[in-house]
Every structure is written in structure tokens, then in C-alpha cells.
Amino acid sequence: MILRLQPETTFAVRQTLPVMAGYGFLGMAFGLMLQHAGYHAGWAFLSSALIYAGSMQFVLVGILTAGLSLPTIALMTLSINSRHIFYGLPFIQTFRAMGRRYIYMIFSLTDETYALLCSVQIPDPLDRQKVFFRMALFNQVYWVTGATLGAAFGELARFDFTGIDFAMTALFTVLLVEQWMSARLPGRWSILIGLLSGISTRLIFGADRFVLPALILAAALLMLLRPVLSRQPEHKIEGDGV
Amino acid sequence: MNGWETLLVIGVITGLTFLTRVLPFWLFRRQDRPSILLTDLNKLLPPAVIAVLVVFCLKSIGIHDLHGSLNQLVCVGLVIGLHIWKRNNLLSIGLGTAVYMLLTALV
């Protein structure tokens, strides 16, 4: 029997390959850490399937070893994940139209899935909702698989994977370059405002707590400049060559 | 921590993480059509958020680790250059990451 994949499936796999590498290996690193803290692969699977937030799960390992109180854990979770509040905004109508998949789309909106869904150019014949759902689902499959394998077999790995997490940096960089190259003028201003907000809050608040201030500052600046930016021409800039 | 306590911790983190993701959908649940403000913001915000995410990935850059910082900057520059040149996602990400791993291991 020949396995016939839907075109949406192959397209979604292609789009998410960088996340497969990044989540796969980061997931393994998480699984290995959890296993070192005394929790077997079942726990790695469960926490990745349910929580599904990378940086929070690394904090989870620390929480489990330190044994913190529930209110402390709750506050840490809210402060680390507060950036998610911005991620749903562009997808409110799109996800709502997705019926049974609505809740899963909200649940699975990680940094990487958000950035990919914002950037993906879906060819006309493909079903947009199917592509969105598959990209979100595949990303979680990579993460859960990586975490479970890392906890189960991480000890056996003989190869030094240090630096593989740069795949995520490279992914966001590529998506940013794509945004820049295909952007109309307002989009380029947005990128500059985002970089400015990120770098300035990083310097003021330090490396561990600048993301939420950065997003708030960027959103505030964009709201402030909205009358100017929204009046910019919608057509592409001359000489883009793309 | 015993099994039940671990389950409780995972449950609390799961619930609150979902809460942060569901909040915008709950806030704008009554709108059938997005307001002009939201439409404008949704065009302007994603590029800015992705820019913040790039800065977030590079947050460890600083004078305390010139070597590591330089590796990251060089490789981000490589990814940008490769991508402008070839515009192939997998090539830019794959080669950029491979060079970064090599630099981290060797230099």
C-alpha cells in the first residue's frame, strides 16, 4: 500500500522542520534533566503533553527538586508565561473559525508556533485551517517525543549536542528577515520598534525579566504611532526584488 | 515530592499556562469582527514580537562572556547573510546552527 499524505501534511512538515530540530533536541535536554532529578520518562511525557511551554518546564525541574510552595509556583508560572497574552491577538477570528480544533490551537500557541503561524505563506490550493492545525500539532509532537526520548535514552547519547538550541535563535532570525524582506513600510518600522524595545528593556531589566516589559513597550509605541504607520502605503517598496 | 504532589504541581502549571494563552481569546470573545484598533495592531505587532523574540534568544550576550557573545553575533550575522542571499529557511537555519555548534566546541 502506498501511503498518501495530504498536501497540507507534507507542507506543514516542511514548514516545521527547523522546529523539529530545535524542539527535538531541547526536549531531549529537558527529559534528561528531569530524569537526573529522579523522574522517569512517563513524567517527561506527561509534563510535555500537558504544560507544553519550554522555558517553564525547565523551571519545573528546579521546582520539583527544590519543593516550592504552590503560591510561589503559581506566581512563577504567571510571570514566566505572561508574554503569551500577546500571542493570541492576531488569531482570535482565525482560531474561532476552526471548530473542534479551537481549544487545541489556543493551548498549543508557543513562541515558535506563534512566529511560524504569523509568517507562513500558504499556497492557494491548500486548506489554511488544516495547515495551521497540523503545524501546531507537529510542533508539540516534536517536543513531547524529544522530552520522552531524552528521559528514556538520554544517557546513551554519546554526541555533544551543545549549541543545538541555536536552531531556535536561527529560526526566529530567519522569520524576522522574511518579515523584513516581504514587509511593507509599516512592517519594517514594527521590526525596528521591536528591536529597540527588546534591547532597551534587556539593558534596563536584565536578561531574566525583560520580555513582558519589551512586549508592552513595543505595543505601546505601535499604538502611539498607529495613526502614522497605518497611513503608510500598503504596496511593496520599490526595488524589493522579491 | 511524592507522585501526587508532582501531579498537583504539573496541574497548577498546566492550568495557569493555559490561562495566559486563553486570556486574549476570552477578552475579545464578544467581538464578531475585530475593531479597527485590533486590526491595525495585528498587522503591526507580529513583526515587533518576532524582533523581541530574537533579542530574547540573544539575551545572554554581554561583556561577562565576550567569547560566547561573539559566537552568537557572528552566527546570527551568518544566518541573516545566508538568508538574504539564498532565501532558503532550512539552509540558513541548518548551516547557521552547525557553524555555531562547531564554533562553540572548537574555539
Short mmCIF file of C-alpha atoms in Angstrom, two decimals:
data_model
loop_
_atom_site.label_atom_id
_atom_site.label_comp_id
_atom_site.label_asym_id
_atom_site.label_seq_id
_atom_site.Cartn_x
_atom_site.Cartn_y
_atom_site.Cartn_z
CA MET A 1 0.00 0.00 0.00
CA ILE A 2 1.26 3.42 -0.85
CA LEU A 3 0.91 5.90 1.96
CA ARG A 4 -0.66 9.04 0.53
CA LEU A 5 -0.11 12.09 2.64
CA GLN A 6 -2.39 15.06 2.35
CA PRO A 7 -0.63 18.05 0.73
CA GLU A 8 -1.38 20.02 3.92
CA THR A 9 0.56 17.43 5.93
CA THR A 10 3.70 17.50 3.78
CA PHE A 11 3.58 21.30 3.66
CA ALA A 12 3.25 21.51 7.45
CA VAL A 13 6.16 19.10 7.96
CA ARG A 14 8.36 21.17 5.64
CA GLN A 15 7.46 24.40 7.42
CA THR A 16 8.12 22.92 10.87
CA LEU A 17 11.41 21.10 10.12
CA PRO A 18 13.53 23.73 11.95
CA VAL A 19 11.28 23.33 14.99
CA MET A 20 11.68 19.56 14.72
CA ALA A 21 15.43 20.04 15.17
CA GLY A 22 15.11 22.69 17.88
CA TYR A 23 12.27 21.18 19.91
CA GLY A 24 13.57 17.66 19.40
CA PHE A 25 16.93 18.38 20.99
CA LEU A 26 15.74 20.94 23.55
CA GLY A 27 13.05 18.42 24.55
CA MET A 28 15.78 15.80 24.98
CA ALA A 29 17.76 18.19 27.18
CA PHE A 30 14.64 18.73 29.30
CA GLY A 31 13.90 15.00 29.53
CA LEU A 32 17.47 14.27 30.56
CA MET A 33 17.35 16.97 33.27
CA LEU A 34 14.05 15.63 34.60
CA GLN A 35 15.46 12.12 34.67
CA HIS A 36 18.53 13.34 36.58
CA ALA A 37 16.14 14.90 39.10
CA GLY A 38 14.70 11.41 39.67
CA TYR A 39 11.64 11.37 37.37
CA HIS A 40 11.23 8.70 34.70
CA ALA A 41 10.14 9.10 31.08
CA GLY A 42 6.42 8.92 31.94
CA TRP A 43 6.75 12.23 33.77
CA ALA A 44 8.60 13.81 30.86
CA PHE A 45 5.80 12.70 28.55
CA LEU A 46 3.03 13.89 30.88
CA SER A 47 4.51 17.31 31.63
CA SER A 48 5.32 17.99 27.94
CA ALA A 49 1.87 16.87 26.79
CA LEU A 50 0.05 18.98 29.40
CA ILE A 51 2.20 22.07 30.13
CA TYR A 52 3.85 22.44 26.71
CA ALA A 53 5.89 25.56 27.48
CA GLY A 54 9.63 25.06 27.11
CA SER A 55 11.16 27.57 29.48
CA MET A 56 8.51 26.82 32.12
CA GLN A 57 9.29 23.11 32.00
CA PHE A 58 12.98 23.75 32.64
CA VAL A 59 11.87 25.77 35.67
CA LEU A 60 9.63 22.83 36.64
CA VAL A 61 12.72 20.65 37.13
CA GLY A 62 14.04 23.22 39.61
CA ILE A 63 10.66 23.44 41.34
CA LEU A 64 10.46 19.67 41.76
CA THR A 65 13.94 19.43 43.27
CA ALA A 66 13.54 22.49 45.49
CA GLY A 67 9.96 21.72 46.57
CA LEU A 68 8.49 25.23 46.46
CA SER A 69 5.05 26.22 47.77
CA LEU A 70 2.07 26.30 45.41
CA PRO A 71 1.54 30.10 45.56
CA THR A 72 5.21 30.61 44.64
CA ILE A 73 4.86 28.13 41.78
CA ALA A 74 1.70 29.91 40.59
CA LEU A 75 3.42 33.31 40.58
CA MET A 76 6.47 31.95 38.75
CA THR A 77 4.24 30.36 36.11
CA LEU A 78 2.27 33.55 35.52
CA SER A 79 5.35 35.76 35.30
CA ILE A 80 7.32 33.43 33.00
CA ASN A 81 4.36 32.81 30.69
CA SER A 82 2.79 36.28 30.74
CA ARG A 83 4.21 37.01 27.26
CA HIS A 84 1.66 34.54 25.85
CA ILE A 85 -1.05 37.15 26.39
CA PHE A 86 0.16 38.90 23.23
CA TYR A 87 0.24 35.77 21.08
CA GLY A 88 -3.49 35.16 20.67
CA LEU A 89 -4.34 38.64 19.35
CA PRO A 90 -3.77 38.06 15.60
CA PHE A 91 -5.58 34.70 15.71
CA ILE A 92 -8.80 35.48 17.56
CA GLN A 93 -11.04 35.22 14.49
CA THR A 94 -8.96 32.57 12.71
CA PHE A 95 -8.88 30.10 15.60
CA ARG A 96 -12.53 30.65 16.49
CA ALA A 97 -13.47 29.55 12.98
CA MET A 98 -11.64 26.25 13.50
CA GLY A 99 -14.45 24.50 15.39
CA ARG A 100 -13.32 21.49 17.38
CA ARG A 101 -9.68 22.48 16.99
CA TYR A 102 -10.24 25.91 18.61
CA ILE A 103 -9.13 24.98 22.13
CA TYR A 104 -6.12 22.99 20.93
CA MET A 105 -4.94 25.92 18.78
CA ILE A 106 -5.05 28.20 21.84
CA PHE A 107 -3.35 25.61 24.06
CA SER A 108 -0.50 24.97 21.62
CA LEU A 109 0.43 28.60 20.88
CA THR A 110 4.12 28.57 21.87
CA ASP A 111 6.73 31.18 20.86
CA GLU A 112 7.75 29.10 17.85
CA THR A 113 4.24 28.19 16.71
CA TYR A 114 3.16 31.83 17.03
CA ALA A 115 6.11 33.08 14.96
CA LEU A 116 5.60 30.39 12.28
CA LEU A 117 1.85 30.94 12.00
CA CYS A 118 2.39 34.71 11.70
CA SER A 119 4.91 34.21 8.89
CA VAL A 120 3.75 31.22 6.86
CA GLN A 121 2.67 31.86 3.26
CA ILE A 122 0.16 29.14 2.43
CA PRO A 123 -0.20 28.31 -1.30
CA ASP A 124 -3.72 28.75 -2.64
CA PRO A 125 -4.93 25.17 -3.15
CA LEU A 126 -4.14 24.20 0.45
CA ASP A 127 -6.71 24.40 3.26
CA ARG A 128 -5.46 27.12 5.62
CA GLN A 129 -7.11 25.68 8.74
CA LYS A 130 -5.71 22.21 8.10
CA VAL A 131 -2.20 23.67 7.65
CA PHE A 132 -2.47 25.72 10.86
CA PHE A 133 -3.67 22.74 12.88
CA ARG A 134 -1.01 20.40 11.54
CA MET A 135 1.82 22.87 12.14
CA ALA A 136 0.67 23.40 15.75
CA LEU A 137 0.22 19.67 16.34
CA PHE A 138 3.52 18.59 14.74
CA ASN A 139 5.46 21.11 16.84
CA GLN A 140 4.04 19.59 20.00
CA VAL A 141 4.74 16.07 18.75
CA TYR A 142 8.42 17.03 18.28
CA TRP A 143 8.59 18.47 21.80
CA VAL A 144 6.84 15.54 23.53
CA THR A 145 8.86 12.98 21.57
CA GLY A 146 12.15 14.73 22.33
CA ALA A 147 11.36 15.03 26.04
CA THR A 148 10.26 11.40 26.38
CA LEU A 149 13.24 10.04 24.44
CA GLY A 150 15.61 12.30 26.39
CA ALA A 151 14.36 10.94 29.72
CA ALA A 152 14.35 7.34 28.49
CA PHE A 153 17.59 7.14 26.49
CA GLY A 154 19.38 10.48 27.02
CA GLU A 155 22.10 8.75 28.99
CA LEU A 156 23.08 6.73 25.95
CA ALA A 157 23.76 9.77 23.74
CA ARG A 158 27.47 9.96 23.05
CA PHE A 159 27.34 13.02 20.84
CA ASP A 160 27.84 16.52 22.23
CA PHE A 161 24.71 18.50 21.40
CA THR A 162 25.88 21.74 22.99
CA GLY A 163 24.73 24.65 20.87
CA ILE A 164 21.84 22.88 19.12
CA ASP A 165 19.49 25.34 20.83
CA PHE A 166 20.86 27.94 18.42
CA ALA A 167 18.39 26.41 15.93
CA MET A 168 15.64 28.41 17.68
CA THR A 169 17.65 31.64 17.50
CA ALA A 170 18.27 30.95 13.82
CA LEU A 171 14.57 30.20 13.23
CA PHE A 172 13.42 33.49 14.74
CA THR A 173 16.18 35.35 12.87
CA VAL A 174 15.09 33.83 9.55
CA LEU A 175 11.44 34.66 10.24
CA LEU A 176 12.49 38.22 11.06
CA VAL A 177 14.50 38.56 7.83
CA GLU A 178 11.47 37.17 5.95
CA GLN A 179 9.23 39.74 7.63
CA TRP A 180 11.69 42.48 6.69
CA MET A 181 12.05 41.38 3.05
CA SER A 182 8.35 40.91 2.41
CA ALA A 183 7.20 43.75 4.62
CA ARG A 184 5.57 46.91 3.57
CA LEU A 185 6.91 50.02 5.23
CA PRO A 186 4.85 49.82 8.45
CA GLY A 187 6.16 46.30 8.99
CA ARG A 188 9.75 47.50 8.82
CA TRP A 189 9.01 50.18 11.38
CA SER A 190 7.46 47.49 13.60
CA ILE A 191 10.64 45.44 13.40
CA LEU A 192 12.78 48.44 14.35
CA ILE A 193 10.43 49.25 17.24
CA GLY A 194 10.56 45.61 18.38
CA LEU A 195 14.37 45.54 18.31
CA LEU A 196 14.58 48.88 20.10
CA SER A 197 12.08 47.78 22.78
CA GLY A 198 13.84 44.44 23.25
CA ILE A 199 17.36 45.81 23.53
CA SER A 200 16.45 48.75 25.78
CA THR A 201 14.39 46.64 28.23
CA ARG A 202 17.10 43.94 28.20
CA LEU A 203 19.60 46.59 29.35
CA ILE A 204 17.24 48.06 31.97
CA PHE A 205 15.57 44.96 33.45
CA GLY A 206 18.31 42.36 32.90
CA ALA A 207 18.29 39.07 30.99
CA ASP A 208 15.72 37.24 33.13
CA ARG A 209 12.76 39.58 33.22
CA PHE A 210 12.64 41.81 30.19
CA VAL A 211 10.31 40.04 27.75
CA LEU A 212 6.99 41.26 29.14
CA PRO A 213 8.20 44.89 29.52
CA ALA A 214 9.60 44.67 25.98
CA LEU A 215 6.27 43.50 24.54
CA ILE A 216 4.32 46.11 26.49
CA LEU A 217 6.70 48.87 25.35
CA ALA A 218 6.53 47.70 21.72
CA ALA A 219 2.72 47.51 21.80
CA ALA A 220 2.50 50.97 23.42
CA LEU A 221 4.85 52.53 20.84
CA LEU A 222 2.93 50.89 17.99
CA MET A 223 -0.39 52.15 19.38
CA LEU A 224 1.09 55.61 19.70
CA LEU A 225 2.47 55.60 16.15
CA ARG A 226 -0.55 53.77 14.72
CA PRO A 227 -2.09 56.85 13.05
CA VAL A 228 1.18 57.42 11.16
CA LEU A 229 2.06 53.77 10.45
CA SER A 230 -1.40 52.71 9.29
CA ARG A 231 -1.40 55.51 6.73
CA GLN A 232 1.78 54.19 5.12
CA PRO A 233 1.34 52.79 1.60
CA GLU A 234 0.27 49.15 1.52
CA HIS A 235 2.17 48.28 -1.65
CA LYS A 236 5.65 46.82 -1.56
CA ILE A 237 8.68 49.03 -1.52
CA GLU A 238 10.30 49.60 -4.93
CA GLY A 239 13.37 47.59 -5.68
CA ASP A 240 12.47 44.82 -3.24
CA GLY A 241 13.27 42.32 -5.93
CA VAL A 242 11.06 39.67 -4.36
CA MET B 1 7.95 15.15 46.46
CA ASN B 2 5.67 12.14 46.04
CA GLY B 3 3.71 11.26 42.91
CA TRP B 4 0.51 13.06 43.90
CA GLU B 5 2.34 16.25 44.82
CA THR B 6 4.17 16.18 41.48
CA LEU B 7 0.85 15.72 39.68
CA LEU B 8 -0.58 18.69 41.58
CA VAL B 9 2.40 20.89 40.64
CA ILE B 10 2.11 19.88 36.97
CA GLY B 11 -1.65 20.51 37.13
CA VAL B 12 -1.24 24.02 38.56
CA ILE B 13 1.42 24.95 35.98
CA THR B 14 -0.70 23.48 33.15
CA GLY B 15 -3.79 25.43 34.20
CA LEU B 16 -2.01 28.76 34.63
CA THR B 17 -0.01 28.37 31.40
CA PHE B 18 -3.26 27.77 29.52
CA LEU B 19 -4.77 30.79 31.29
CA THR B 20 -2.03 33.06 29.85
CA ARG B 21 -2.72 31.65 26.37
CA VAL B 22 -6.51 31.81 26.54
CA LEU B 23 -6.74 35.32 28.01
CA PRO B 24 -6.82 37.34 24.73
CA PHE B 25 -9.44 34.95 23.31
CA TRP B 26 -11.55 35.43 26.42
CA LEU B 27 -11.13 39.21 26.45
CA PHE B 28 -12.28 39.58 22.84
CA ARG B 29 -14.85 36.76 22.95
CA ARG B 30 -17.79 39.05 22.21
CA GLN B 31 -16.41 40.58 19.04
CA ASP B 32 -17.69 39.17 15.79
CA ARG B 33 -15.49 41.49 13.82
CA PRO B 34 -12.21 42.87 15.12
CA SER B 35 -12.14 46.58 15.89
CA ILE B 36 -10.06 48.89 13.70
CA LEU B 37 -7.61 49.25 16.57
CA LEU B 38 -7.17 45.48 16.83
CA THR B 39 -6.89 45.08 13.05
CA ASP B 40 -4.15 47.70 12.89
CA LEU B 41 -2.36 46.28 15.91
CA ASN B 42 -2.50 42.76 14.48
CA LYS B 43 -0.73 43.95 11.35
CA LEU B 44 1.88 45.90 13.28
CA LEU B 45 2.50 43.69 16.31
CA PRO B 46 3.75 40.32 14.92
CA PRO B 47 6.95 41.71 13.31
CA ALA B 48 7.72 43.55 16.57
CA VAL B 49 7.06 40.42 18.67
CA ILE B 50 9.36 38.32 16.46
CA ALA B 51 12.03 41.02 16.83
CA VAL B 52 11.65 40.82 20.63
CA LEU B 53 11.94 37.01 20.41
CA VAL B 54 15.25 37.36 18.56
CA VAL B 55 16.54 39.67 21.30
CA PHE B 56 15.20 37.14 23.86
CA CYS B 57 17.23 34.35 22.25
CA LEU B 58 20.34 36.54 22.38
CA LYS B 59 19.74 37.68 25.96
CA SER B 60 22.94 36.13 27.33
CA ILE B 61 25.11 38.44 25.20
CA GLY B 62 27.18 40.71 27.42
CA ILE B 63 30.67 41.69 28.50
CA HIS B 64 30.87 38.82 31.02
CA ASP B 65 31.24 36.34 28.15
CA LEU B 66 32.86 38.01 25.15
CA HIS B 67 33.69 34.71 23.52
CA GLY B 68 30.18 33.28 23.64
CA SER B 69 28.68 36.63 22.70
CA LEU B 70 30.91 36.91 19.65
CA ASN B 71 29.98 33.37 18.54
CA GLN B 72 26.29 34.22 18.75
CA LEU B 73 26.65 37.53 16.91
CA VAL B 74 28.80 36.03 14.16
CA CYS B 75 26.33 33.20 13.61
CA VAL B 76 23.27 35.45 13.65
CA GLY B 77 25.09 37.58 11.04
CA LEU B 78 25.77 34.41 9.04
CA VAL B 79 22.09 33.39 9.19
CA ILE B 80 20.98 36.86 8.06
CA GLY B 81 23.52 36.95 5.21
CA LEU B 82 22.74 33.40 4.04
CA HIS B 83 19.04 34.12 4.13
CA ILE B 84 19.26 37.33 2.13
CA TRP B 85 21.47 35.53 -0.38
CA LYS B 86 19.66 32.19 -0.85
CA ARG B 87 16.34 32.75 0.94
CA ASN B 88 16.17 29.09 1.93
CA ASN B 89 14.90 28.61 5.51
CA LEU B 90 16.41 25.19 6.09
CA LEU B 91 19.79 26.15 4.63
CA SER B 92 20.05 29.34 6.73
CA ILE B 93 18.95 27.63 9.95
CA GLY B 94 20.82 24.37 9.39
CA LEU B 95 24.16 25.85 8.36
CA GLY B 96 23.93 28.64 10.97
CA THR B 97 23.32 26.11 13.75
CA ALA B 98 26.06 23.76 12.52
CA VAL B 99 28.62 26.58 12.42
CA TYR B 100 27.52 27.73 15.89
CA MET B 101 27.96 24.23 17.33
CA LEU B 102 31.38 23.92 15.71
CA LEU B 103 32.49 27.34 16.99
CA THR B 104 31.22 26.54 20.50
CA ALA B 105 33.03 23.19 20.52
CA LEU B 106 36.30 24.23 18.88
CA VAL B 107 37.06 27.88 19.54
#
